[in-house]
Amino acid sequence: MRLRTPFAMTALAAGLLSAAQVNADSVDLTMYYPVAVGGALTDVVDNLVEEFESEYPDINVEAIYAGNYDDTRVRAMSAMEAGETPQLSVMFSIDLYELIEQNAIVAFDDLVETDEEREWLDGFYPGLMENGQLDGKTYGIPFQRSTIVLFWNKDAFEAAGLDPETPPENWEEMAEMAATVRKAANGEQWGVMVPSTGYPYWMFQAFAFQNGHRLMSEDGTEVYFDDPAAVEALEYWVSLATEHNAMPDGTIEWGTLRQNFLEESTAMMWHTTGNLTAVRSEANFDFGVAMLPMKTQRGSPTGGGNFYIFEDATEEEQRAAMTFIRWMTDPERAAAWSIETGYMGVSPAAYETDALQSYVEEFAPAAVARDQLEHGTAELSTYQGGRIRRALDNAVQAALTGQMTPQEALSQAQQEADSVLRRYAR
């Protein structure tokens, strides 16, 4: 008679496996994951995996850093085509439509078996679930999730005669404050930088949403890039350089912007909250974090990565993968991940832990991204998402570099998107 292993006994007690599954042999899982911010996040992930394996010795997780989000999607899909599909992966929350179109992933609704598992599935922030759900089913579980936030250098504000404790509330104030900083620094420091490489569509979506405009339909079959409100949003972004002399013209690099801020090349930056812990650790000046400024409304699209489980995994592997995902998103673990990285705690329960309550009390910026969820929207996600985002990225960059007017650039992106999405129209 085969003895029940330590993992099986623990998992059975926790309701993670059914009694029929506790006699399974050791399960090996492969997981790809991305890193889209600086810092030693690979070490954090490795430490978490090591801790998990010590608690569940019959599940082995090979966590493979696969590059940025786009790299991770390409690597996972290539592995699937080669017959070497990983059992799970952290990928862009907005990869949902492509993964479903490829029949690559399984719905968590089809895996849950107990009331406890259903309670877990229903326990995440609804705003973080939007990009992971389709047709009433959940395919992605929030993990390294974010909103865009405003970082500002309080010392630079004070030196420019601005109130160091008061960030801009709206577009007009941001342009004025940024121009004031630039002038006070005699051109030695920029007022604001918004990255336009890496994920320019994401930043543009924030501007558009703040102007009361949603860029896509809920079913991922249409986009609205050339709406007047969207054009006005891009015109404002361009004007920060051309009219206000508050931001460098041309493109601004996603990957080096945090360092620009730390080196005080800019007094404000828009960036993911996933940079928060690194900025706190490295900044040699007093800084603040705020929700993004508004035009007609506040707002930021959510961003970041979800856990997915692949269809090709065996039932045993899928159950083991869900055990790992449940462990990684446990409130205490989610709280620790948020503190270590700056990413959001993905559930209200995470912010109710003693650890995260104490951290937020000590360091209020840790709650900004969460509080901004109230004003959030789902990240741009459509069928053929990579092609659609590339068309919009090109349009944003063409406008920022002066190759096209915002109207011309967004009209071209709209035409390209319409031709791609035509076959998905319902």
XYZ file of N, CA, C and O in Angstrom, residues 35-229:
780
model
N 9.440 39.779 -16.003
C 9.759 40.905 -15.135
C 9.764 42.145 -16.017
O 10.499 42.196 -16.997
N 8.917 43.113 -15.686
C 8.801 44.312 -16.507
C 9.332 45.552 -15.802
O 9.203 46.653 -16.314
N 9.903 45.376 -14.623
C 10.481 46.490 -13.879
C 11.879 46.087 -13.435
O 12.256 44.923 -13.487
N 12.638 47.072 -12.966
C 13.968 46.765 -12.472
C 13.912 46.118 -11.099
O 12.865 45.961 -10.492
N 15.090 45.752 -10.596
C 15.146 45.140 -9.281
C 15.272 43.634 -9.370
O 15.092 43.030 -10.424
N 15.557 43.033 -8.237
C 15.849 41.598 -8.205
C 14.583 40.780 -7.981
O 14.496 39.978 -7.047
N 13.585 40.968 -8.835
C 12.335 40.239 -8.650
C 12.504 38.752 -8.897
O 11.742 37.940 -8.356
N 13.477 38.374 -9.710
C 13.712 36.941 -9.920
C 14.111 36.275 -8.605
O 13.712 35.137 -8.341
N 14.868 36.982 -7.777
C 15.239 36.423 -6.472
C 14.011 36.252 -5.582
O 13.900 35.259 -4.848
N 13.107 37.218 -5.642
C 11.886 37.123 -4.841
C 11.076 35.909 -5.268
O 10.587 35.129 -4.433
N 10.917 35.722 -6.594
C 10.161 34.579 -7.095
C 10.840 33.270 -6.694
O 10.182 32.325 -6.237
N 12.157 33.204 -6.862
C 12.886 31.984 -6.502
C 12.707 31.647 -5.025
O 12.537 30.467 -4.662
N 12.740 32.664 -4.184
C 12.566 32.424 -2.747
C 11.163 31.918 -2.430
O 10.978 31.032 -1.579
N 10.171 32.472 -3.117
C 8.801 32.010 -2.908
C 8.632 30.559 -3.345
O 8.004 29.750 -2.655
N 9.203 30.222 -4.487
C 9.117 28.845 -4.973
C 9.800 27.885 -4.005
O 9.272 26.809 -3.688
N 10.938 28.288 -3.499
C 11.660 27.446 -2.540
C 10.824 27.234 -1.275
O 10.751 26.114 -0.743
N 10.175 28.282 -0.812
C 9.329 28.164 0.376
C 8.138 27.244 0.096
O 7.768 26.409 0.931
N 7.541 27.395 -1.081
C 6.408 26.538 -1.443
C 6.830 25.073 -1.460
O 6.128 24.204 -0.919
N 7.963 24.781 -2.084
C 8.410 23.392 -2.203
C 8.740 22.792 -0.846
O 8.600 21.576 -0.654
N 9.144 23.628 0.098
C 9.401 23.104 1.437
C 8.092 22.718 2.125
O 8.065 21.794 2.953
N 7.008 23.406 1.799
C 5.706 23.081 2.372
C 5.001 21.970 1.605
O 4.227 21.203 2.180
N 5.279 21.879 0.307
C 4.649 20.873 -0.561
C 5.745 20.122 -1.314
O 5.961 20.345 -2.510
N 6.467 19.240 -0.636
C 7.634 18.597 -1.249
C 7.298 17.685 -2.419
O 8.207 17.268 -3.138
N 6.030 17.354 -2.615
C 5.673 16.501 -3.746
C 5.273 17.301 -4.979
O 4.804 16.730 -5.968
N 5.449 18.613 -4.935
C 5.282 19.445 -6.136
C 6.588 20.188 -6.377
O 7.055 20.946 -5.522
N 7.170 19.957 -7.528
C 8.405 20.629 -7.920
C 8.076 21.692 -8.966
O 7.473 21.379 -10.000
N 8.466 22.924 -8.711
C 8.162 24.030 -9.617
C 9.462 24.577 -10.192
O 10.317 25.079 -9.449
N 9.613 24.467 -11.503
C 10.745 25.094 -12.179
C 10.266 26.444 -12.702
O 9.528 26.526 -13.687
N 10.657 27.510 -12.011
C 10.245 28.860 -12.392
C 11.301 29.457 -13.306
O 12.458 29.619 -12.917
N 10.910 29.788 -14.533
C 11.849 30.236 -15.556
C 11.555 31.688 -15.907
O 10.475 32.010 -16.424
N 12.505 32.568 -15.640
C 12.376 33.964 -16.059
C 12.476 34.014 -17.577
O 13.455 33.553 -18.159
N 11.461 34.590 -18.229
C 11.375 34.531 -19.687
C 11.508 35.893 -20.354
O 11.261 36.010 -21.556
N 11.891 36.929 -19.615
C 12.031 38.256 -20.217
C 10.865 39.148 -19.841
O 10.292 39.018 -18.766
N 10.510 40.069 -20.740
C 9.368 40.933 -20.467
C 8.071 40.209 -20.828
O 8.079 39.035 -21.189
N 6.963 40.917 -20.754
C 5.675 40.264 -20.993
C 5.567 39.714 -22.417
O 5.070 38.605 -22.627
N 6.013 40.484 -23.378
C 5.937 40.011 -24.765
C 6.834 38.797 -24.972
O 6.455 37.829 -25.641
N 8.034 38.837 -24.404
C 8.952 37.695 -24.515
C 8.330 36.440 -23.917
O 8.448 35.337 -24.469
N 7.669 36.620 -22.780
C 7.080 35.469 -22.082
C 5.941 34.862 -22.896
O 5.822 33.630 -22.991
N 5.119 35.719 -23.507
C 4.041 35.204 -24.348
C 4.607 34.405 -25.526
O 4.159 33.297 -25.814
N 5.604 34.969 -26.182
C 6.210 34.294 -27.337
C 6.832 32.969 -26.928
O 6.659 31.947 -27.602
N 7.519 32.974 -25.796
C 8.178 31.737 -25.364
C 7.164 30.661 -25.000
O 7.327 29.488 -25.347
N 6.108 31.051 -24.306
C 5.091 30.070 -23.920
C 4.385 29.501 -25.146
O 4.151 28.287 -25.244
N 4.033 30.365 -26.093
C 3.335 29.900 -27.279
C 4.252 29.043 -28.156
O 3.814 28.060 -28.765
N 5.527 29.394 -28.215
C 6.477 28.590 -28.988
C 6.644 27.210 -28.370
O 6.735 26.197 -29.081
N 6.690 27.168 -27.032
C 6.799 25.876 -26.347
C 5.568 25.020 -26.622
O 5.670 23.806 -26.824
N 4.408 25.656 -26.646
C 3.179 24.920 -26.925
C 3.214 24.330 -28.334
O 2.866 23.167 -28.546
N 3.660 25.119 -29.309
C 3.734 24.643 -30.689
C 4.741 23.504 -30.827
O 4.587 22.626 -31.688
N 5.748 23.506 -29.972
C 6.772 22.462 -30.027
C 6.398 21.237 -29.209
O 7.186 20.299 -29.085
N 5.200 21.237 -28.637
C 4.764 20.109 -27.827
C 5.385 20.075 -26.454
O 5.414 19.021 -25.809
N 5.893 21.222 -25.986
C 6.540 21.306 -24.677
C 5.846 22.363 -23.808
O 6.487 23.158 -23.128
N 4.526 22.351 -23.833
C 3.747 23.370 -23.130
C 4.027 23.332 -21.629
O 3.989 22.261 -21.019
N 4.300 24.495 -21.017
C 4.429 24.519 -19.561
C 3.064 24.260 -18.930
O 2.022 24.399 -19.579
N 3.082 23.879 -17.677
C 1.802 23.632 -17.004
C 1.110 24.939 -16.599
O -0.115 25.003 -16.558
N 1.910 25.957 -16.300
C 1.353 27.248 -15.921
C 2.328 28.338 -16.286
O 3.507 28.076 -16.558
N 1.827 29.559 -16.284
C 2.686 30.692 -16.608
C 2.074 31.955 -16.031
O 0.852 32.050 -15.861
N 2.942 32.904 -15.698
C 2.498 34.270 -15.456
C 2.693 35.009 -16.769
O 3.802 35.062 -17.304
N 1.613 35.542 -17.307
C 1.657 36.272 -18.564
C 0.784 37.506 -18.448
O 0.041 37.666 -17.471
N 0.880 38.360 -19.449
C 0.058 39.561 -19.489
C -1.400 39.218 -19.220
O -1.947 38.281 -19.810
N -2.051 40.005 -18.382
C -3.490 39.821 -18.200
C -4.233 40.022 -19.519
O -5.291 39.432 -19.748
N -3.655 40.831 -20.402
C -4.305 41.144 -21.680
C -4.008 40.122 -22.766
O -4.450 40.283 -23.904
N -3.285 39.051 -22.437
C -3.061 37.965 -23.397
C -4.267 37.030 -23.498
O -4.244 36.055 -24.250
N -5.319 37.323 -22.745
C -6.446 36.402 -22.614
C -7.038 35.976 -23.959
O -7.212 34.784 -24.218
N -7.345 36.949 -24.815
C -8.028 36.603 -26.063
C -7.164 35.704 -26.946
O -7.646 34.746 -27.552
N -5.877 36.014 -27.021
C -4.981 35.191 -27.839
C -4.878 33.778 -27.285
O -4.897 32.792 -28.030
N -4.786 33.659 -25.971
C -4.673 32.340 -25.357
C -5.941 31.516 -25.555
O -5.884 30.309 -25.807
N -7.085 32.174 -25.453
C -8.344 31.465 -25.671
C -8.497 31.078 -27.136
O -8.937 29.966 -27.469
N -8.106 31.985 -28.025
C -8.220 31.684 -29.457
C -7.370 30.475 -29.845
O -7.715 29.718 -30.750
N -6.260 30.299 -29.146
C -5.366 29.169 -29.400
C -5.769 27.924 -28.604
O -5.057 26.918 -28.646
N -6.875 28.009 -27.858
C -7.298 26.894 -26.994
C -6.170 26.460 -26.061
O -5.967 25.266 -25.815
N -5.450 27.455 -25.536
C -4.237 27.167 -24.785
C -4.472 26.991 -23.289
O -3.702 26.298 -22.618
N -5.527 27.610 -22.753
C -5.675 27.669 -21.304
C -7.011 27.097 -20.860
O -7.946 26.965 -21.651
N -7.074 26.782 -19.585
C -8.281 26.205 -18.997
C -8.910 27.215 -18.047
O -8.195 28.005 -17.404
N -10.220 27.222 -17.973
C -10.922 28.104 -17.049
C -10.811 27.550 -15.637
O -10.978 26.345 -15.412
N -10.539 28.432 -14.686
C -10.449 28.006 -13.288
C -11.790 27.494 -12.778
O -11.834 26.646 -11.887
N -12.880 27.984 -13.367
C -14.209 27.499 -12.976
C -14.339 25.998 -13.207
O -15.104 25.318 -12.520
N -13.607 25.489 -14.202
C -13.674 24.062 -14.512
C -12.770 23.228 -13.610
O -12.797 21.995 -13.668
N -11.954 23.906 -12.797
C -11.030 23.198 -11.901
C -11.495 23.205 -10.452
O -11.173 22.290 -9.697
N -12.214 24.265 -10.065
C -12.623 24.347 -8.661
C -13.617 23.238 -8.348
O -14.472 22.892 -9.167
N -13.488 22.662 -7.146
C -14.323 21.524 -6.752
C -15.033 21.725 -5.424
O -15.966 20.995 -5.113
N -14.599 22.693 -4.646
C -15.157 22.857 -3.299
C -15.634 24.290 -3.098
O -15.268 25.210 -3.847
N -16.425 24.490 -2.073
C -16.876 25.835 -1.716
C -15.692 26.716 -1.342
O -15.679 27.920 -1.636
N -14.696 26.114 -0.704
C -13.512 26.877 -0.319
C -12.776 27.392 -1.557
O -12.315 28.537 -1.595
N -12.667 26.551 -2.575
C -12.009 26.970 -3.807
C -12.806 28.059 -4.515
O -12.237 28.999 -5.059
N -14.128 27.939 -4.505
C -14.964 28.973 -5.112
C -14.822 30.283 -4.350
O -14.759 31.368 -4.963
N -14.746 30.217 -3.045
C -14.554 31.430 -2.239
C -13.229 32.097 -2.580
O -13.141 33.318 -2.676
N -12.193 31.266 -2.762
C -10.892 31.808 -3.188
C -11.015 32.491 -4.540
O -10.530 33.616 -4.727
N -11.662 31.871 -5.479
C -11.797 32.416 -6.832
C -12.574 33.725 -6.833
O -12.306 34.609 -7.656
N -13.490 33.867 -5.911
C -14.314 35.078 -5.832
C -13.713 36.148 -4.936
O -14.333 37.199 -4.728
N -12.504 35.913 -4.413
C -11.958 36.803 -3.389
C -11.054 37.911 -3.873
O -10.544 38.687 -3.055
N -10.849 38.030 -5.186
C -9.936 39.041 -5.710
C -10.678 40.352 -5.997
O -11.902 40.376 -6.132
N -9.925 41.437 -6.110
C -10.538 42.710 -6.474
C -11.202 42.584 -7.838
O -10.560 42.175 -8.809
N -12.473 42.958 -7.947
C -13.153 42.859 -9.248
C -12.430 43.612 -10.363
O -12.390 43.145 -11.509
N -11.842 44.765 -10.025
C -11.137 45.537 -11.037
C -9.936 44.819 -11.622
O -9.529 45.101 -12.760
N -9.348 43.897 -10.863
C -8.213 43.124 -11.353
C -8.652 41.876 -12.105
O -7.837 41.213 -12.729
N -9.937 41.550 -12.025
C -10.446 40.351 -12.684
C -10.949 40.628 -14.103
O -11.144 39.699 -14.887
N -11.176 41.891 -14.424
C -11.782 42.217 -15.717
C -11.009 41.627 -16.886
O -11.608 41.083 -17.818
N -9.691 41.756 -16.866
C -8.892 41.267 -17.985
C -8.705 39.755 -17.974
O -8.143 39.195 -18.915
N -9.158 39.091 -16.922
C -8.973 37.648 -16.837
C -10.237 36.853 -17.033
O -10.222 35.628 -16.892
N -11.342 37.526 -17.359
C -12.623 36.849 -17.475
C -13.237 37.065 -18.853
O -13.077 38.121 -19.461
N -13.943 36.052 -19.327
C -14.630 36.133 -20.609
C -15.824 35.183 -20.573
O -15.694 34.034 -20.133
N -16.966 35.695 -21.031
C -18.186 34.892 -21.118
C -18.518 34.195 -19.803
O -18.915 33.026 -19.765
N -18.321 34.926 -18.700
C -18.713 34.409 -17.400
C -17.750 33.436 -16.767
O -18.034 32.887 -15.694
N -16.594 33.218 -17.380
C -15.605 32.304 -16.807
C -14.295 33.036 -16.528
O -13.958 34.021 -17.192
N -13.550 32.518 -15.553
C -12.280 33.112 -15.141
C -11.128 32.272 -15.662
O -11.013 31.087 -15.327
N -10.260 32.906 -16.452
C -9.113 32.212 -17.030
C -7.778 32.691 -16.450
O -6.772 31.996 -16.584
N -7.770 33.881 -15.858
C -6.536 34.436 -15.323
C -6.700 34.850 -13.878
O -7.704 35.469 -13.507
N -5.720 34.518 -13.056
C -5.731 34.859 -11.631
C -4.706 35.970 -11.384
O -3.523 35.817 -11.717
N -5.107 37.113 -10.802
C -4.190 38.236 -10.607
C -2.970 37.856 -9.760
O -3.094 37.175 -8.746
N -1.799 38.328 -10.195
C -0.578 38.096 -9.421
C 0.234 39.375 -9.327
O 0.139 40.100 -8.355
N 1.037 39.688 -10.352
C 1.833 40.915 -10.274
C 1.060 42.012 -11.017
O 1.277 42.285 -12.183
N 0.156 42.633 -10.281
C -0.786 43.570 -10.870
C -0.508 45.001 -10.408
O -0.004 45.244 -9.322
N -0.911 45.925 -11.253
C -0.512 47.306 -11.036
C -1.542 48.274 -11.587
O -2.446 47.902 -12.335
N -1.403 49.524 -11.207
C -1.941 50.644 -11.953
C -0.774 51.604 -12.166
O 0.281 51.482 -11.536
N -0.964 52.537 -13.082
C 0.049 53.579 -13.287
C -0.129 54.613 -12.177
O -1.249 55.011 -11.860
N 0.960 55.051 -11.600
C 0.888 56.088 -10.562
C 1.859 57.209 -10.896
O 2.768 57.052 -11.724
N 1.665 58.336 -10.251
C 2.541 59.494 -10.399
C 3.540 59.517 -9.252
O 3.147 59.570 -8.081
N 4.809 59.476 -9.579
C 5.872 59.688 -8.601
C 6.322 61.146 -8.718
O 6.514 61.643 -9.838
N 6.512 61.833 -7.573
C 7.055 63.185 -7.671
C 8.120 63.421 -6.609
O 8.071 62.856 -5.520
N 9.093 64.237 -6.992
C 10.236 64.586 -6.161
C 9.863 65.811 -5.324
O 9.744 66.923 -5.841
N 9.667 65.598 -4.026
C 9.230 66.692 -3.165
C 10.305 67.769 -3.037
O 9.993 68.963 -2.941
N 11.571 67.365 -3.040
C 12.656 68.345 -2.938
C 12.670 69.265 -4.157
O 12.895 70.480 -4.037
N 12.438 68.674 -5.343
C 12.410 69.481 -6.566
C 11.233 70.455 -6.554
O 11.351 71.601 -7.000
N 10.093 69.998 -6.046
C 8.936 70.883 -5.948
C 9.249 72.061 -5.030
O 8.936 73.214 -5.338
N 9.841 71.768 -3.883
C 10.146 72.835 -2.929
C 11.136 73.825 -3.522
O 10.985 75.045 -3.355
N 12.147 73.316 -4.232
C 13.144 74.188 -4.840
C 12.527 75.095 -5.901
O 13.026 76.199 -6.165
N 11.440 74.643 -6.506
C 10.764 75.432 -7.543
C 9.682 76.339 -6.964
O 8.974 77.016 -7.721
N 9.555 76.355 -5.625
C 8.556 77.196 -4.996
C 7.165 76.588 -4.967
O 6.181 77.274 -4.692
N 7.062 75.281 -5.258
C 5.786 74.579 -5.213
C 5.616 73.908 -3.856
O 6.594 73.631 -3.157
N 4.382 73.648 -3.475
C 4.112 72.931 -2.240
C 4.584 71.485 -2.417
O 4.033 70.754 -3.252
N 5.588 71.047 -1.662
C 6.126 69.696 -1.869
C 5.155 68.582 -1.519
O 5.359 67.433 -1.930
N 4.102 68.898 -0.778
C 3.139 67.885 -0.365
C 1.914 67.823 -1.277
O 1.009 67.022 -1.043
N 1.906 68.644 -2.317
C 0.719 68.728 -3.176
C 1.056 68.375 -4.611
O 1.618 69.198 -5.343
N 0.724 67.169 -5.052
C 0.935 66.791 -6.444
C -0.155 67.389 -7.332
O -1.178 67.866 -6.829
N 0.020 67.358 -8.636
C -1.013 67.895 -9.523
C -2.296 67.074 -9.474
O -2.255 65.846 -9.459
N -3.426 67.763 -9.472
C -4.728 67.116 -9.439
C -5.279 66.879 -10.843
O -6.095 65.994 -11.047
N -4.853 67.716 -11.796
C -5.423 67.626 -13.134
C -4.357 67.917 -14.181
O -3.218 68.258 -13.850
N -4.737 67.779 -15.440
C -3.781 67.965 -16.532
C -3.186 69.373 -16.531
O -1.982 69.549 -16.733
N -4.033 70.366 -16.317
C -3.549 71.751 -16.351
C -2.501 71.977 -15.274
O -1.442 72.575 -15.531
N -2.775 71.474 -14.066
C -1.810 71.646 -12.980
C -0.518 70.890 -13.265
O 0.571 71.389 -12.946
N -0.603 69.701 -13.845
C 0.626 68.959 -14.120
C 1.497 69.707 -15.116
O 2.722 69.800 -14.940
N 0.885 70.229 -16.169
C 1.659 70.982 -17.154
C 2.286 72.224 -16.529
O 3.469 72.533 -16.758
N 1.502 72.942 -15.711
C 2.019 74.169 -15.083
C 3.124 73.859 -14.089
O 4.163 74.533 -14.069
N 2.922 72.858 -13.240
C 3.947 72.492 -12.251
C 5.214 71.999 -12.930
O 6.336 72.342 -12.521
N 5.049 71.194 -13.954
C 6.220 70.660 -14.656
C 7.003 71.782 -15.319
O 8.247 71.790 -15.284
N 6.302 72.731 -15.920
C 6.981 73.867 -16.544
C 7.691 74.730 -15.507
O 8.793 75.242 -15.737
N 7.058 74.882 -14.340
C 7.670 75.668 -13.262
C 8.965 75.029 -12.785
O 9.971 75.716 -12.562
N 8.953 73.705 -12.612
C 10.165 73.001 -12.200
C 11.262 73.172 -13.238
O 12.422 73.452 -12.909
N 10.909 73.003 -14.489
C 11.892 73.119 -15.575
C 12.530 74.500 -15.577
O 13.754 74.638 -15.698
N 11.717 75.522 -15.421
C 12.223 76.897 -15.425
C 13.085 77.159 -14.202
O 14.164 77.777 -14.304
N 12.641 76.717 -13.027
C 13.397 76.956 -11.792
C 14.748 76.262 -11.813
O 15.713 76.726 -11.203
N 14.830 75.137 -12.524
C 16.083 74.386 -12.594
C 16.974 74.863 -13.732
O 18.013 74.231 -14.011
N 16.580 75.969 -14.379
C 17.365 76.521 -15.492
C 17.648 75.473 -16.569
O 18.749 75.423 -17.128
N 16.638 74.642 -16.802
C 16.780 73.652 -17.861
C 17.573 72.423 -17.487
O 17.797 71.543 -18.331
N 17.992 72.326 -16.209
C 18.807 71.191 -15.777
C 17.957 69.994 -15.340
O 18.488 68.907 -15.108
N 16.662 70.198 -15.182
C 15.772 69.130 -14.747
C 14.446 69.261 -15.479
O 13.906 70.354 -15.610
N 13.942 68.133 -15.981
C 12.645 68.139 -16.630
C 11.542 68.111 -15.582
O 11.735 67.627 -14.464
N 10.384 68.615 -15.976
C 9.266 68.632 -15.044
C 8.566 67.299 -14.929
O 8.191 66.878 -13.829
N 8.385 66.609 -16.060
C 7.657 65.337 -16.052
C 8.135 64.472 -17.205
O 8.529 64.987 -18.260
N 8.133 63.179 -16.999
C 8.408 62.217 -18.063
C 7.344 61.126 -18.021
O 7.041 60.581 -16.952
N 6.810 60.816 -19.192
C 5.856 59.727 -19.371
C 6.476 58.772 -20.392
O 6.780 59.195 -21.504
N 6.696 57.517 -20.060
C 7.410 56.620 -20.980
C 6.595 56.351 -22.245
O 5.378 56.166 -22.196
N 7.299 56.317 -23.365
C 6.629 56.067 -24.645
C 7.289 54.943 -25.427
O 7.070 54.797 -26.630
N 8.108 54.148 -24.756
C 8.535 52.864 -25.300
C 8.078 51.793 -24.309
O 7.608 52.107 -23.223
N 8.206 50.555 -24.703
C 7.779 49.469 -23.823
C 6.282 49.252 -23.914
O 5.810 48.314 -24.547
N 5.520 50.163 -23.297
C 4.064 50.021 -23.248
C 3.389 51.374 -23.478
O 2.574 51.828 -22.664
N 3.690 52.058 -24.596
C 3.097 53.381 -24.818
C 1.579 53.358 -24.893
O 0.919 54.314 -24.472
N 1.010 52.255 -25.408
C -0.454 52.157 -25.471
C -1.067 52.277 -24.076
O -2.179 52.792 -23.911
N -0.350 51.763 -23.055
C -0.863 51.755 -21.679
C -0.952 53.173 -21.136
O -1.958 53.566 -20.534
N 0.120 53.951 -21.357
C 0.108 55.342 -20.919
C -0.952 56.134 -21.673
O -1.690 56.937 -21.087
N -1.050 55.883 -22.987
C -2.056 56.596 -23.762
C -3.463 56.236 -23.305
O -4.350 57.095 -23.238
N -3.668 54.982 -22.970
C -4.987 54.575 -22.490
C -5.354 55.340 -21.225
O -6.512 55.706 -21.023
N -4.366 55.589 -20.363
C -4.631 56.361 -19.147
C -5.075 57.776 -19.500
O -6.080 58.276 -18.963
N -4.343 58.437 -20.408
C -4.736 59.778 -20.826
C -6.154 59.777 -21.395
O -6.976 60.638 -21.073
N -6.444 58.812 -22.268
C -7.758 58.758 -22.902
C -8.864 58.538 -21.875
O -9.920 59.187 -21.922
N -8.613 57.631 -20.930
C -9.626 57.346 -19.916
C -9.853 58.550 -19.020
O -10.986 58.828 -18.602
N -8.787 59.280 -18.695
C -8.930 60.493 -17.894
C -9.754 61.548 -18.629
O -10.326 62.443 -18.009
N -9.803 61.421 -19.944
C -10.625 62.319 -20.751
C -12.001 61.715 -21.039
O -12.703 62.135 -21.956
N -12.368 60.691 -20.252
C -13.700 60.116 -20.333
C -13.903 59.129 -21.451
O -15.053 58.814 -21.801
N -12.818 58.571 -21.993
C -12.950 57.717 -23.179
C -12.389 56.326 -22.926
O -11.272 56.173 -22.426
N -13.138 55.309 -23.301
C -12.698 53.920 -23.236
C -12.274 53.488 -24.635
O -13.006 53.695 -25.602
N -11.118 52.858 -24.748
C -10.531 52.582 -26.052
C -11.076 51.346 -26.754
O -10.875 51.195 -27.955
N -11.746 50.435 -26.029
C -12.141 49.184 -26.673
C -13.484 48.710 -26.177
O -13.953 49.123 -25.114
N -14.100 47.828 -26.952
C -15.355 47.208 -26.554
C -15.085 46.126 -25.518
O -13.952 45.635 -25.390
N -16.114 45.738 -24.795
C -15.953 44.747 -23.734
C -15.681 43.347 -24.278
O -15.140 42.499 -23.558
N -16.037 43.095 -25.539
C -15.847 41.750 -26.093
C -14.569 41.621 -26.921
O -14.322 40.595 -27.546
N -13.736 42.676 -26.937
C -12.450 42.590 -27.609
C -12.505 42.601 -29.117
O -11.520 42.243 -29.775
N -13.621 43.060 -29.700
C -13.760 43.014 -31.159
C -13.695 44.382 -31.822
O -13.651 44.462 -33.054
N -13.685 45.462 -31.039
C -13.641 46.808 -31.605
C -12.731 47.704 -30.769
O -12.606 47.510 -29.563
N -12.139 48.700 -31.442
C -11.379 49.734 -30.741
C -11.830 51.099 -31.245
O -12.385 51.221 -32.337
N -11.555 52.128 -30.433
C -12.023 53.476 -30.731
C -10.858 54.449 -30.551
O -10.877 55.319 -29.680
N -9.855 54.286 -31.390
C -8.624 55.061 -31.246
C -8.770 56.500 -31.737
O -8.088 57.394 -31.233
N -9.607 56.729 -32.756
C -9.654 58.051 -33.375
C -10.830 58.895 -32.897
O -11.174 59.892 -33.515
N -11.445 58.513 -31.790
C -12.483 59.327 -31.176
C -11.901 60.696 -30.794
O -10.730 60.793 -30.413
N -12.675 61.767 -30.907
C -12.151 63.103 -30.555
C -11.537 63.175 -29.160
O -10.535 63.881 -28.952
N -12.116 62.471 -28.197
C -11.559 62.493 -26.840
C -10.184 61.842 -26.796
O -9.307 62.268 -26.030
